[in-house]
Short mmCIF file of C-alpha atoms and ligand atoms in Angstrom, two decimals:
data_model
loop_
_atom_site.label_atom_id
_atom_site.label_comp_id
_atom_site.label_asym_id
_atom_site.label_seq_id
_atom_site.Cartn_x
_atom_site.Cartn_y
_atom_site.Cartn_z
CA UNK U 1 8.69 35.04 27.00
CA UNK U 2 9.58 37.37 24.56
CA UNK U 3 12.29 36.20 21.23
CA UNK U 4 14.75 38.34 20.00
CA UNK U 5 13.02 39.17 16.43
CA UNK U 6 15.73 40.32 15.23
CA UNK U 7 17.29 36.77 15.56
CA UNK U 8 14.68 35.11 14.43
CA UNK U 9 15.65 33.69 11.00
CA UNK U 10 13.52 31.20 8.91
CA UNK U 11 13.64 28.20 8.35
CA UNK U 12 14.73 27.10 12.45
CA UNK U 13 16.81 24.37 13.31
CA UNK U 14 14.51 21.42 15.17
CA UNK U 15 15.99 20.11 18.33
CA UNK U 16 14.47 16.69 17.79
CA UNK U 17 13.56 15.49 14.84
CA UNK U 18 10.15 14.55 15.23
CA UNK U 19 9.18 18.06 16.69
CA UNK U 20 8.57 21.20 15.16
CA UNK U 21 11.51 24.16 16.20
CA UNK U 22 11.42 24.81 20.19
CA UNK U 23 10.31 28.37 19.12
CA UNK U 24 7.13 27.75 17.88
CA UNK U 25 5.82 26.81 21.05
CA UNK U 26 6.42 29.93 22.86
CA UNK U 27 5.70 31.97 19.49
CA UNK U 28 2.43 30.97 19.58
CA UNK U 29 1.83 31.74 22.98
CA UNK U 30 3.35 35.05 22.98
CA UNK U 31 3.30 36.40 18.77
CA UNK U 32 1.26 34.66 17.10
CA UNK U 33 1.97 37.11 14.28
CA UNK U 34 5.74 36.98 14.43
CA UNK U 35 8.12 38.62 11.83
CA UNK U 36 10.86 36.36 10.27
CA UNK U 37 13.96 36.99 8.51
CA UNK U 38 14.34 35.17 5.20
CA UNK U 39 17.30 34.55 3.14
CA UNK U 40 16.51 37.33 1.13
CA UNK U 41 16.27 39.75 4.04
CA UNK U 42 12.61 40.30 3.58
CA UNK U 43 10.66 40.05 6.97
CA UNK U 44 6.92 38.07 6.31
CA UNK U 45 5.13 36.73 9.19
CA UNK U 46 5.51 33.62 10.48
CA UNK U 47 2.28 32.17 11.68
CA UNK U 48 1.87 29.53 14.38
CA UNK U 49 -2.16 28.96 15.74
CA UNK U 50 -4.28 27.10 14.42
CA UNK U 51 -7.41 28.87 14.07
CA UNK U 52 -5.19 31.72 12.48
CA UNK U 53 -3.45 29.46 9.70
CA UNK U 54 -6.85 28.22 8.88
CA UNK U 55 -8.47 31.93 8.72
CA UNK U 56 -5.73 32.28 6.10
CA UNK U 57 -5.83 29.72 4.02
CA UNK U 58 -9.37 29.92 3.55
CA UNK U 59 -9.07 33.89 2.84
CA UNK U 60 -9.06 34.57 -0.91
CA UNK U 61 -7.55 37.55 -0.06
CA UNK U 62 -4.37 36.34 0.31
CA UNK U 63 -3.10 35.11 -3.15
CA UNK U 64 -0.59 32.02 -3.77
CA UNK U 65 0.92 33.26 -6.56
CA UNK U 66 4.77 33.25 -6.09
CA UNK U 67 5.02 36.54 -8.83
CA UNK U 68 3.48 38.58 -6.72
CA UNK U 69 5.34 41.31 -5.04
CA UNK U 70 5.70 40.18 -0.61
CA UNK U 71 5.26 36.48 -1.23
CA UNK U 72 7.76 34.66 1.09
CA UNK U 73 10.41 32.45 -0.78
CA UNK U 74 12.35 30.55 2.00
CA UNK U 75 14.80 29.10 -0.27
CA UNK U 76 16.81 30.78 -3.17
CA UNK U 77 16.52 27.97 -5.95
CA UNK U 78 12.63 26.96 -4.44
CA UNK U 79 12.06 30.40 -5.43
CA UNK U 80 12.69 30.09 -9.28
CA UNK U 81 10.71 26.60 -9.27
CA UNK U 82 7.95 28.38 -7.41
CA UNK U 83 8.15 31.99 -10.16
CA UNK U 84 7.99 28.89 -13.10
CA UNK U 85 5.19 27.11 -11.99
CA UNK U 86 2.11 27.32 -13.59
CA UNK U 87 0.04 24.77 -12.51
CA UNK U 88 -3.44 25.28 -10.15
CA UNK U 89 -1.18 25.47 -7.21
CA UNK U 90 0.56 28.50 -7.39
CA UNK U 91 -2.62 30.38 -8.90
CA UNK U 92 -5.43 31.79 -7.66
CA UNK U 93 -9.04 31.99 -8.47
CA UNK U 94 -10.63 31.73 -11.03
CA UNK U 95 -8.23 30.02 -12.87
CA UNK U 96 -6.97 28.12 -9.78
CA UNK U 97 -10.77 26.21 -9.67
CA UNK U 98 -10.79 26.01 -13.80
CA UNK U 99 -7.61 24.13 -13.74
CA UNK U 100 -8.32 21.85 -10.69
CA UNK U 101 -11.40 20.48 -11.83
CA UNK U 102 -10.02 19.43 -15.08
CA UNK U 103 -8.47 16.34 -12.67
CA UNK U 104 -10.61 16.76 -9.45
CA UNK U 105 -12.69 13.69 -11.18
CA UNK U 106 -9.31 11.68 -11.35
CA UNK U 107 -8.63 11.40 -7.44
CA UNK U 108 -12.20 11.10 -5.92
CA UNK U 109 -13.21 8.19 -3.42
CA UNK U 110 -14.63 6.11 -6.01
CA UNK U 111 -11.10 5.98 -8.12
CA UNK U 112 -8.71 5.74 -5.04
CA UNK U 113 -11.56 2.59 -3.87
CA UNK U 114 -11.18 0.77 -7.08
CA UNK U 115 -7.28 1.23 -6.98
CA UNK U 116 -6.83 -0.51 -3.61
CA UNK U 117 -6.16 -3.78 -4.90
CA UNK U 118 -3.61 -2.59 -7.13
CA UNK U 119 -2.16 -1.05 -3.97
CA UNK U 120 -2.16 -3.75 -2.12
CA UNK U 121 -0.24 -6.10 -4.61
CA UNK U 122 2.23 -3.24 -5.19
CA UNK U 123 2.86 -3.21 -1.22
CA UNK U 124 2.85 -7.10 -1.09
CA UNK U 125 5.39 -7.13 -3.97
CA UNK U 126 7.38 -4.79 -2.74
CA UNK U 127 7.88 -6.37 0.42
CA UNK U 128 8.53 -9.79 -1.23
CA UNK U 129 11.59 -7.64 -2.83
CA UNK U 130 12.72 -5.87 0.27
CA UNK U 131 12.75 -9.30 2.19
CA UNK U 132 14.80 -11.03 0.01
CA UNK U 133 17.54 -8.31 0.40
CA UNK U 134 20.42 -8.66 2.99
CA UNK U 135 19.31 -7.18 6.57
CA UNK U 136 19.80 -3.57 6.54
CA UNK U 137 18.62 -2.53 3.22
CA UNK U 138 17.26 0.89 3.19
CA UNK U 139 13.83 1.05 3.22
CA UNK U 140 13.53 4.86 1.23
CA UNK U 141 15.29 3.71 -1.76
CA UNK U 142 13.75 0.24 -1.96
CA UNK U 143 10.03 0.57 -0.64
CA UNK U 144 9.13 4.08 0.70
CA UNK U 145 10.32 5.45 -3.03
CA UNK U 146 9.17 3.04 -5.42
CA UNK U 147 5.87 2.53 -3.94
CA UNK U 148 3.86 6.34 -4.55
CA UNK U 149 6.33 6.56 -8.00
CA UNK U 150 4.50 3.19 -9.07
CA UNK U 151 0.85 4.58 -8.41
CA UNK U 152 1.09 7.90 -9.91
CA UNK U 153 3.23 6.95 -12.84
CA UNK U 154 0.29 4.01 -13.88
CA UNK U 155 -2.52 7.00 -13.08
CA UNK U 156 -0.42 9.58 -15.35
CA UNK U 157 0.39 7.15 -17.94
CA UNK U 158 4.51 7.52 -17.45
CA UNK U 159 6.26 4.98 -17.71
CA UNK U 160 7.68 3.71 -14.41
CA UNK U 161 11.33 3.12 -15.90
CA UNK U 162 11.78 6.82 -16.61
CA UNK U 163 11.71 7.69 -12.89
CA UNK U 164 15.06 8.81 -12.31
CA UNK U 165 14.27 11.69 -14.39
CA UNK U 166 11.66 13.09 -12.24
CA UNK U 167 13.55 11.81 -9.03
CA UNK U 168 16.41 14.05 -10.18
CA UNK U 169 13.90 16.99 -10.35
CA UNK U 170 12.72 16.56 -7.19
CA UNK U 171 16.01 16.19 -5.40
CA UNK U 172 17.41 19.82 -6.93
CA UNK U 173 13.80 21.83 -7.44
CA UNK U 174 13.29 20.72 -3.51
CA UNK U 175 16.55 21.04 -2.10
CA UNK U 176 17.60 24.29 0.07
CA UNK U 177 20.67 24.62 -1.40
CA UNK U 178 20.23 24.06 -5.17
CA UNK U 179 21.44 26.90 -6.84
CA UNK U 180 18.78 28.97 -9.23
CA UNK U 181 21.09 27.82 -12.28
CA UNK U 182 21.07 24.24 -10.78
CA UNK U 183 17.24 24.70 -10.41
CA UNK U 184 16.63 25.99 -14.48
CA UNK U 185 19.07 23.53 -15.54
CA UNK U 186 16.59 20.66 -13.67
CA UNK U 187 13.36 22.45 -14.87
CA UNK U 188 14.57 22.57 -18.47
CA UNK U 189 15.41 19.00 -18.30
CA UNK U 190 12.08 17.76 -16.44
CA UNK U 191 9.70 19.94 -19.25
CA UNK U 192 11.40 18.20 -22.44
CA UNK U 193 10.97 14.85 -21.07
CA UNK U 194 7.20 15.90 -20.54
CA UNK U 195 7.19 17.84 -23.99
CA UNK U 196 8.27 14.48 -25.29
CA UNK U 197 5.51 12.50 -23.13
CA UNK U 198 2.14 14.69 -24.18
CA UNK U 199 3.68 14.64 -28.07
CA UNK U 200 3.86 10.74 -27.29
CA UNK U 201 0.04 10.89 -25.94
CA UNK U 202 -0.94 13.02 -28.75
CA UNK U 203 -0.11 10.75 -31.18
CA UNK U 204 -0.62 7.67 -28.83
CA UNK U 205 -4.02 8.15 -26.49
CA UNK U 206 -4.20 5.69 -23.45
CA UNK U 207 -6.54 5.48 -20.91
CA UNK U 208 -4.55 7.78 -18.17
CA UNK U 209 -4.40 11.11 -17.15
CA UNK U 210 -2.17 12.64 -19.51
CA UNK U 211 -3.79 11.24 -22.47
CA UNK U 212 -7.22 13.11 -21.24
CA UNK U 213 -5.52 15.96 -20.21
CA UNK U 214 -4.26 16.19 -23.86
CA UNK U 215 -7.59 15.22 -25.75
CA UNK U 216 -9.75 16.49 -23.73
CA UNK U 217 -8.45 20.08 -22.38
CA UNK U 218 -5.25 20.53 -24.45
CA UNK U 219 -6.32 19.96 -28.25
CA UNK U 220 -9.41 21.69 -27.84
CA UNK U 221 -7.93 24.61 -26.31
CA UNK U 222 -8.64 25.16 -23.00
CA UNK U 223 -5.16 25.26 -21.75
CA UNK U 224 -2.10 25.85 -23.47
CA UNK U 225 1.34 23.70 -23.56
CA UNK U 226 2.79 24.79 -20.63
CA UNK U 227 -0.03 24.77 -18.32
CA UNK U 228 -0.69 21.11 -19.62
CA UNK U 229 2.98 20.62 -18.71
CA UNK U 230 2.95 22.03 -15.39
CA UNK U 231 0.09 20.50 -14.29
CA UNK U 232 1.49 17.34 -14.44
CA UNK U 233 4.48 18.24 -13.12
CA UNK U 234 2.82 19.00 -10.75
CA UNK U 235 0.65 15.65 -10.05
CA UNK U 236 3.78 13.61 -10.69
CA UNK U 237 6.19 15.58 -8.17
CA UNK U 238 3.41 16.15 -5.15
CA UNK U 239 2.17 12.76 -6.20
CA UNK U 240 5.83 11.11 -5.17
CA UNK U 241 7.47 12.47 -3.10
CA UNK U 242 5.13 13.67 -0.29
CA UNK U 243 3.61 10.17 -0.14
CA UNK U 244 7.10 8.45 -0.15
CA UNK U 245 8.05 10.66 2.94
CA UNK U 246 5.34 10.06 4.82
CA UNK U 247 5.53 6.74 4.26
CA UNK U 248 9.45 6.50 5.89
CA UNK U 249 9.18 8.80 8.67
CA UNK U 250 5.87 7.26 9.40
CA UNK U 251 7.63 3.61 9.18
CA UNK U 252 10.07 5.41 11.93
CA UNK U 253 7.93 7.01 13.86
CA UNK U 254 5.86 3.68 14.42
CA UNK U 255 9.13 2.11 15.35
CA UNK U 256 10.44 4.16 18.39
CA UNK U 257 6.91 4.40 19.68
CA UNK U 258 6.51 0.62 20.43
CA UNK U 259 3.79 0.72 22.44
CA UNK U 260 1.76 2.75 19.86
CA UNK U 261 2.70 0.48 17.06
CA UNK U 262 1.55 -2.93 19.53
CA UNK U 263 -1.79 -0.38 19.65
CA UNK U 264 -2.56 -0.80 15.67
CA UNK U 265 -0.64 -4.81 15.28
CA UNK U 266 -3.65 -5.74 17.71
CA UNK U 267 -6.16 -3.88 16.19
CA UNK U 268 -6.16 -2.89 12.79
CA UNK U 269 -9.29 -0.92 12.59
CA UNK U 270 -7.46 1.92 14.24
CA UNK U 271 -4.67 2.32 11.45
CA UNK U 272 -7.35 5.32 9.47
CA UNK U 273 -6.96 7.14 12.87
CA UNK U 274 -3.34 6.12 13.11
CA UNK U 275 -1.92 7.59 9.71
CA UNK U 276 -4.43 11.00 10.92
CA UNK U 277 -2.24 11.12 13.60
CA UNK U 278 0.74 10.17 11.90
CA UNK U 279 0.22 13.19 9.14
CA UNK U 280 -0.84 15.44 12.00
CA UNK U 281 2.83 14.28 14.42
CA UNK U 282 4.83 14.55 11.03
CA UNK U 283 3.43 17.30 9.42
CA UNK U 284 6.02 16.71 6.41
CA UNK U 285 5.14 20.15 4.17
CA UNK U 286 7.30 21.60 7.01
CA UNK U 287 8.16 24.66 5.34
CA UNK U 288 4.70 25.48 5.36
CA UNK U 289 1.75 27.11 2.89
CA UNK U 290 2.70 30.92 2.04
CA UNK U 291 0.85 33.56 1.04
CA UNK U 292 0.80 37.41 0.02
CA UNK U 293 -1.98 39.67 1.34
CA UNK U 294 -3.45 41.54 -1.99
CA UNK U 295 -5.09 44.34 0.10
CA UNK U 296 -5.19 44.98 3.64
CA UNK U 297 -6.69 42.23 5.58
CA UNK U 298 -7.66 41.65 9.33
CA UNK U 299 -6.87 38.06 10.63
CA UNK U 300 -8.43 37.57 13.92
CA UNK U 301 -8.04 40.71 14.83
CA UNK U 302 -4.63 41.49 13.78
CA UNK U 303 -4.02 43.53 10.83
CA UNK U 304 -2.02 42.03 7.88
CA UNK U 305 -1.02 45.01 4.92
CA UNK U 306 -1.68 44.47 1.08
CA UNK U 307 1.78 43.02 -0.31
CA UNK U 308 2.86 41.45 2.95
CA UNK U 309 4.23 37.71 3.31
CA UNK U 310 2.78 34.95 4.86
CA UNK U 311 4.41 31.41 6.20
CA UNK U 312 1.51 29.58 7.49
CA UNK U 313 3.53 27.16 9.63
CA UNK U 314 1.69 23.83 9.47
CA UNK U 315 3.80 21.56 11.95
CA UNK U 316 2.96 24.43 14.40
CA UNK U 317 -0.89 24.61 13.59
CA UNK U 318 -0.82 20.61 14.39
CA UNK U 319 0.51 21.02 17.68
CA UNK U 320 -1.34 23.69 18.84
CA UNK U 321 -3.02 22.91 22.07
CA UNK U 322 -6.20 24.77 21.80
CA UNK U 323 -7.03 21.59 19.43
CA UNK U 324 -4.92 18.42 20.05
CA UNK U 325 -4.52 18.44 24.11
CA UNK U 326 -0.79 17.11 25.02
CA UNK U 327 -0.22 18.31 21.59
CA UNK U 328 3.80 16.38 21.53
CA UNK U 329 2.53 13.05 22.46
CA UNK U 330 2.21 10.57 19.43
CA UNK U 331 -1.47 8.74 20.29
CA UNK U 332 -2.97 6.75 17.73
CA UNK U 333 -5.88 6.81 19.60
CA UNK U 334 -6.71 10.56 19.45
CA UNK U 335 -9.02 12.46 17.05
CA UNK U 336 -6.46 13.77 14.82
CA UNK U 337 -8.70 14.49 12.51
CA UNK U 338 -9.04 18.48 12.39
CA UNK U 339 -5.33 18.45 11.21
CA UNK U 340 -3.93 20.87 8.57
CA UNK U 341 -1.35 18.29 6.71
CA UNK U 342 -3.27 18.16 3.79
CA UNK U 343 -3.52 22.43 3.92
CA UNK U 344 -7.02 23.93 3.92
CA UNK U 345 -9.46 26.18 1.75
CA UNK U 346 -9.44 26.07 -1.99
CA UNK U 347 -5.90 24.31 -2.18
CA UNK U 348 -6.47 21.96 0.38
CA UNK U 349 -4.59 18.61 -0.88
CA UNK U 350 -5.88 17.32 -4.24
CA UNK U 351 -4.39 13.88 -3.91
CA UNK U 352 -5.26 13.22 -0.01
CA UNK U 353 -7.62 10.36 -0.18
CA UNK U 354 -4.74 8.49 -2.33
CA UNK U 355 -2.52 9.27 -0.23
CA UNK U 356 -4.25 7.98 2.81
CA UNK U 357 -4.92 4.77 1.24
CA UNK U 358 -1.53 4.10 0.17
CA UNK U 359 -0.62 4.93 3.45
CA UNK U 360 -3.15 2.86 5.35
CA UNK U 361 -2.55 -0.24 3.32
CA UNK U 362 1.50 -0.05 4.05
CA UNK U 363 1.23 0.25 7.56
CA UNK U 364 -1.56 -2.16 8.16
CA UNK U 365 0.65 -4.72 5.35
CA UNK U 366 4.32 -3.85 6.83
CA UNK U 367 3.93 -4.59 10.28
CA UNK U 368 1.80 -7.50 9.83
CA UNK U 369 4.09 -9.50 7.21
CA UNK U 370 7.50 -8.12 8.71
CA UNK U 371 6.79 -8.31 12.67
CA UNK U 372 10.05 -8.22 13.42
CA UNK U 373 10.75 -4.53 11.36
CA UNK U 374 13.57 -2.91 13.48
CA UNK U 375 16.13 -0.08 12.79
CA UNK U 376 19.06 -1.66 11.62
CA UNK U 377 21.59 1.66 12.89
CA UNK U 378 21.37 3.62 16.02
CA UNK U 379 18.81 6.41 15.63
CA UNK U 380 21.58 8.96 16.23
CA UNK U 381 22.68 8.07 12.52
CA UNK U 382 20.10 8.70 10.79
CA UNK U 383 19.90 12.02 8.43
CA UNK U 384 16.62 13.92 8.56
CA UNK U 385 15.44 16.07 5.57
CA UNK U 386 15.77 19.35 7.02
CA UNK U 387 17.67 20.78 4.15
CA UNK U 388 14.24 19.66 1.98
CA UNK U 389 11.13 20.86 1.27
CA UNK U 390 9.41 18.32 2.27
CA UNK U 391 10.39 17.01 5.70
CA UNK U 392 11.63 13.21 5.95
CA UNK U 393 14.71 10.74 6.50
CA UNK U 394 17.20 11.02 3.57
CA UNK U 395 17.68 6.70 4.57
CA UNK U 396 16.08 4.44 6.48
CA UNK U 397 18.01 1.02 7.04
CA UNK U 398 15.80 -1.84 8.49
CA UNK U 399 15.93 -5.63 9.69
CA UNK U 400 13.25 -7.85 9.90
C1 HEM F 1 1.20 12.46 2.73
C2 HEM F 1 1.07 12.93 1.54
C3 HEM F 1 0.71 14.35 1.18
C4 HEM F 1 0.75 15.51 1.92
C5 HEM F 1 1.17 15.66 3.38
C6 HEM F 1 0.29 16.59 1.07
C7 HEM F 1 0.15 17.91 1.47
C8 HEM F 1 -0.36 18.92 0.69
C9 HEM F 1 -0.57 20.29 1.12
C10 HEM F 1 -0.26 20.83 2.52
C11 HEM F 1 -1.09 20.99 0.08
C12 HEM F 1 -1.52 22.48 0.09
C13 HEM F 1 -0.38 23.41 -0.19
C14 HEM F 1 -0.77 24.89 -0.07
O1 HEM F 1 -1.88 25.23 0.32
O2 HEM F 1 0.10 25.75 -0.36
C15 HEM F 1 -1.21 20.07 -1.04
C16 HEM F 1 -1.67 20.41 -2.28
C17 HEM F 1 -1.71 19.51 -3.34
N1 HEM F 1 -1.42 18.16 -3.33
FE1 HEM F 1 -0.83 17.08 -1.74
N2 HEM F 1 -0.01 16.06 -0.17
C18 HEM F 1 0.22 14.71 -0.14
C19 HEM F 1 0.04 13.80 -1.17
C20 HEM F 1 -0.40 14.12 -2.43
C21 HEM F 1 -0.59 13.17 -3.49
C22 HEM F 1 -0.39 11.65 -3.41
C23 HEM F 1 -0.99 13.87 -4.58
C24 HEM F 1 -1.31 13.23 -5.89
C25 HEM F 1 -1.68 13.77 -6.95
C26 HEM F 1 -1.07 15.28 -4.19
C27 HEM F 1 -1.45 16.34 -4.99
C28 HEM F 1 -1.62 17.65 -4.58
C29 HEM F 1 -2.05 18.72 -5.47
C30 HEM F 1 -2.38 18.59 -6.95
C31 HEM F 1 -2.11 19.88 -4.69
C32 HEM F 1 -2.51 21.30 -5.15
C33 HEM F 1 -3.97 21.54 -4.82
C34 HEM F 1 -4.44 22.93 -5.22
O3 HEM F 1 -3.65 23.88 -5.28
O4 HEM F 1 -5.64 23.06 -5.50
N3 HEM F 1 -0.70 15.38 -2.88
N4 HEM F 1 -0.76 18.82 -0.64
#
């Protein structure tokens, strides 16, 4: 079946919200190399197999670096976040791997493993809270929020009270209809609060990230100001919300697949598989990894010009058939494990194992202390985050 491309505007509506857009499907059947109108009426390719998307992303080739002339901006204000941003993410190498490893050491197995207790008693406490509230209580604000703003606040060194400041940030920097002036307004807020923080750790050290950042990269020189700031923008932003989202439409997810969730309540050792799957079904960065081409490139056997766009869809490379057979069904029991949620190649998710242990440790916690977790409003109610970012449910009310 052939689309109309000259219909075929980006981002596309879903049908259902836990499935990617109906087009992708037949897309990536039929062009896997489609072109896609943006809001800015430039036309970059929208990519939907697997094997492509990871060809890609592991190409060094094709540069992340939002300045660049061709790189895809699919919202208006996301694109004068993304032209600011400074940190590792949006650069590429050498400075991309110089910058990473200056915090690679502060997310490896060993850390995340000796902050699983902590974890643990944050999700216990947390539920001890959301229990004691009257039935219906939505479970974003109160537990899918609080719990990944706890972690990486004690990890950075910011102080947990202050996170209404970064929350703001992330609702207008992430939204797809924050206006550029709405979008400087936020980013000149959000870098004098962390001006004020690393002046704070300057005179102040701690043991936390920020504090090494500052004594051991910053005062000695090897980054300046606003690369120190940026990078821990950028820790503290990825390190909140992504987690928090996953963690609610997750929560959801488990809950209208009842015979899935009875699947992990009997046996726990199959929740690391589970939250696989999970990231792999939800595929939250739904907007997906972009890229420019910086010469002329051939992917797979299709040609790609030097200066043009690149959305590498990620929902779509997670339900691509070729790797996940019966790629709609939610199975907890599948190998989920070649997913893309985390990205791939040199940018490939910095913070993943955290992220899978926070997520492990809620579901295998949640379901067994709150057996009774139901949705407290019909499912028709609910408002899904397609005008974010990062894919969720704007509120989840529960009883227990
Ligand atoms: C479920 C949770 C998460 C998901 C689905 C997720 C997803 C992703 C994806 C897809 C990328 C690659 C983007 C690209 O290639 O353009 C990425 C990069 C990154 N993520 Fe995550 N992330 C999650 C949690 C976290 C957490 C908890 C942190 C904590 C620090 C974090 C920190 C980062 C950083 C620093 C990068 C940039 C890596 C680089 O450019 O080298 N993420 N993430």
């Amino acid at each position: 079946m052939a689309l109309d491309l000259a219909e075929l505007s980006y981002p596309m509506q879903r049908s259902c919200p836990f499935h990617p857009p109906e087009a992708y499907a037949p897309l990536r059947e039929n062009q896997p190399f489609a072109r896609v109108r943006l809001w800015d009426g430039s036309h970059p390719y929208l990519l939907t197999r697997y094997e492509d998307i990871r060809a890609v992303l592991a190409e060094p080739r094709f540069s992340c670096e939002p300045v660049r002339e061709g790189f895809p901006h699919v919202y208006e204000g996301r694109m004068v976040a993304d032209k600011a941003d400074r940190s590792f993410l949006r650069l590429d190498n050498p400075e991309h791997d110089r910058l990473r490893r200056m915090v690679t050491k502060e997310f490896t197995v060993k850390k995340v493993q000796a902050l699983r207790p902590y974890i643990q008693a944050t999700v216990d406490r947390l539920i001890d809270n959301y229990a004691a509230m009257p039935q219906g209580s939505d479970f974003v604000e109160h537990f899918a929020a609080p719990l990944p703003t706890d972690i990486i606040t004690l990890l950075l060194g910011i102080p947990y009270e202050d996170h209404e400041i970064f929350r703001r940030a992330t609702r207008i920097q992430f939204g797809s209809r924050s206006t550029p002036a709405e979008v400087r307004e936020s980013l000149a807020e959000l870098f004098g609060y962390l001006d004020a923080l690393i002046t704070r750790k300057e005179a102040e050290p701690a043991d936390d990230v920020v504090s090494r950042l500052v004594h051991d990269q910053y005062r000695p020189g090897h980054i300046d100001r606003i690369t120190l700031i940026n990078i821990v923008r950028l820790l503290l932003s990825a390190g909140h919300q992504t987690t928090q989202n996953m963690t609610a439409l997750g929560v959801l997810t488990l809950l209208q697949h009842p015979d899935q969730l009875a699947l992990i309540r009997a046996d726990a050792s199959l929740i690391p598989g589970a939250v696989e799957e999970l990231l792999r079904f939800s595929s939250i960065l739904h907007t997906g990894a972009r890229r420019v081409a910086l010469e002329d490139i051939d992917v797979n056997g299709h040609l790609v010009r030097a200066g043009e766009g690149v959305i590498c869809s990620i929902p779509a490379a997670n339900r691509d058939g070729e790797l996940f057979p019966d790629p709609d069904r939610f199975d907890v029991t599948r190998d989920a494990g070649p997913h893309v949620a985390f990205g791939f190649g040199v940018h490939q998710c910095l913070g993943q194992v955290l992220a899978r242990a926070e997520l492990q440790i809620v579901y295998e916690t949640l379901f067994r202390r709150l057996p009774e977790l139901r949705l407290a409003v019909p499912f028709e109610s609910l408002r899904f985050r397609h005008d974010m970012f990062v894919y969720g449910v704007h509120e989840l009310p529960l009883s227990w």
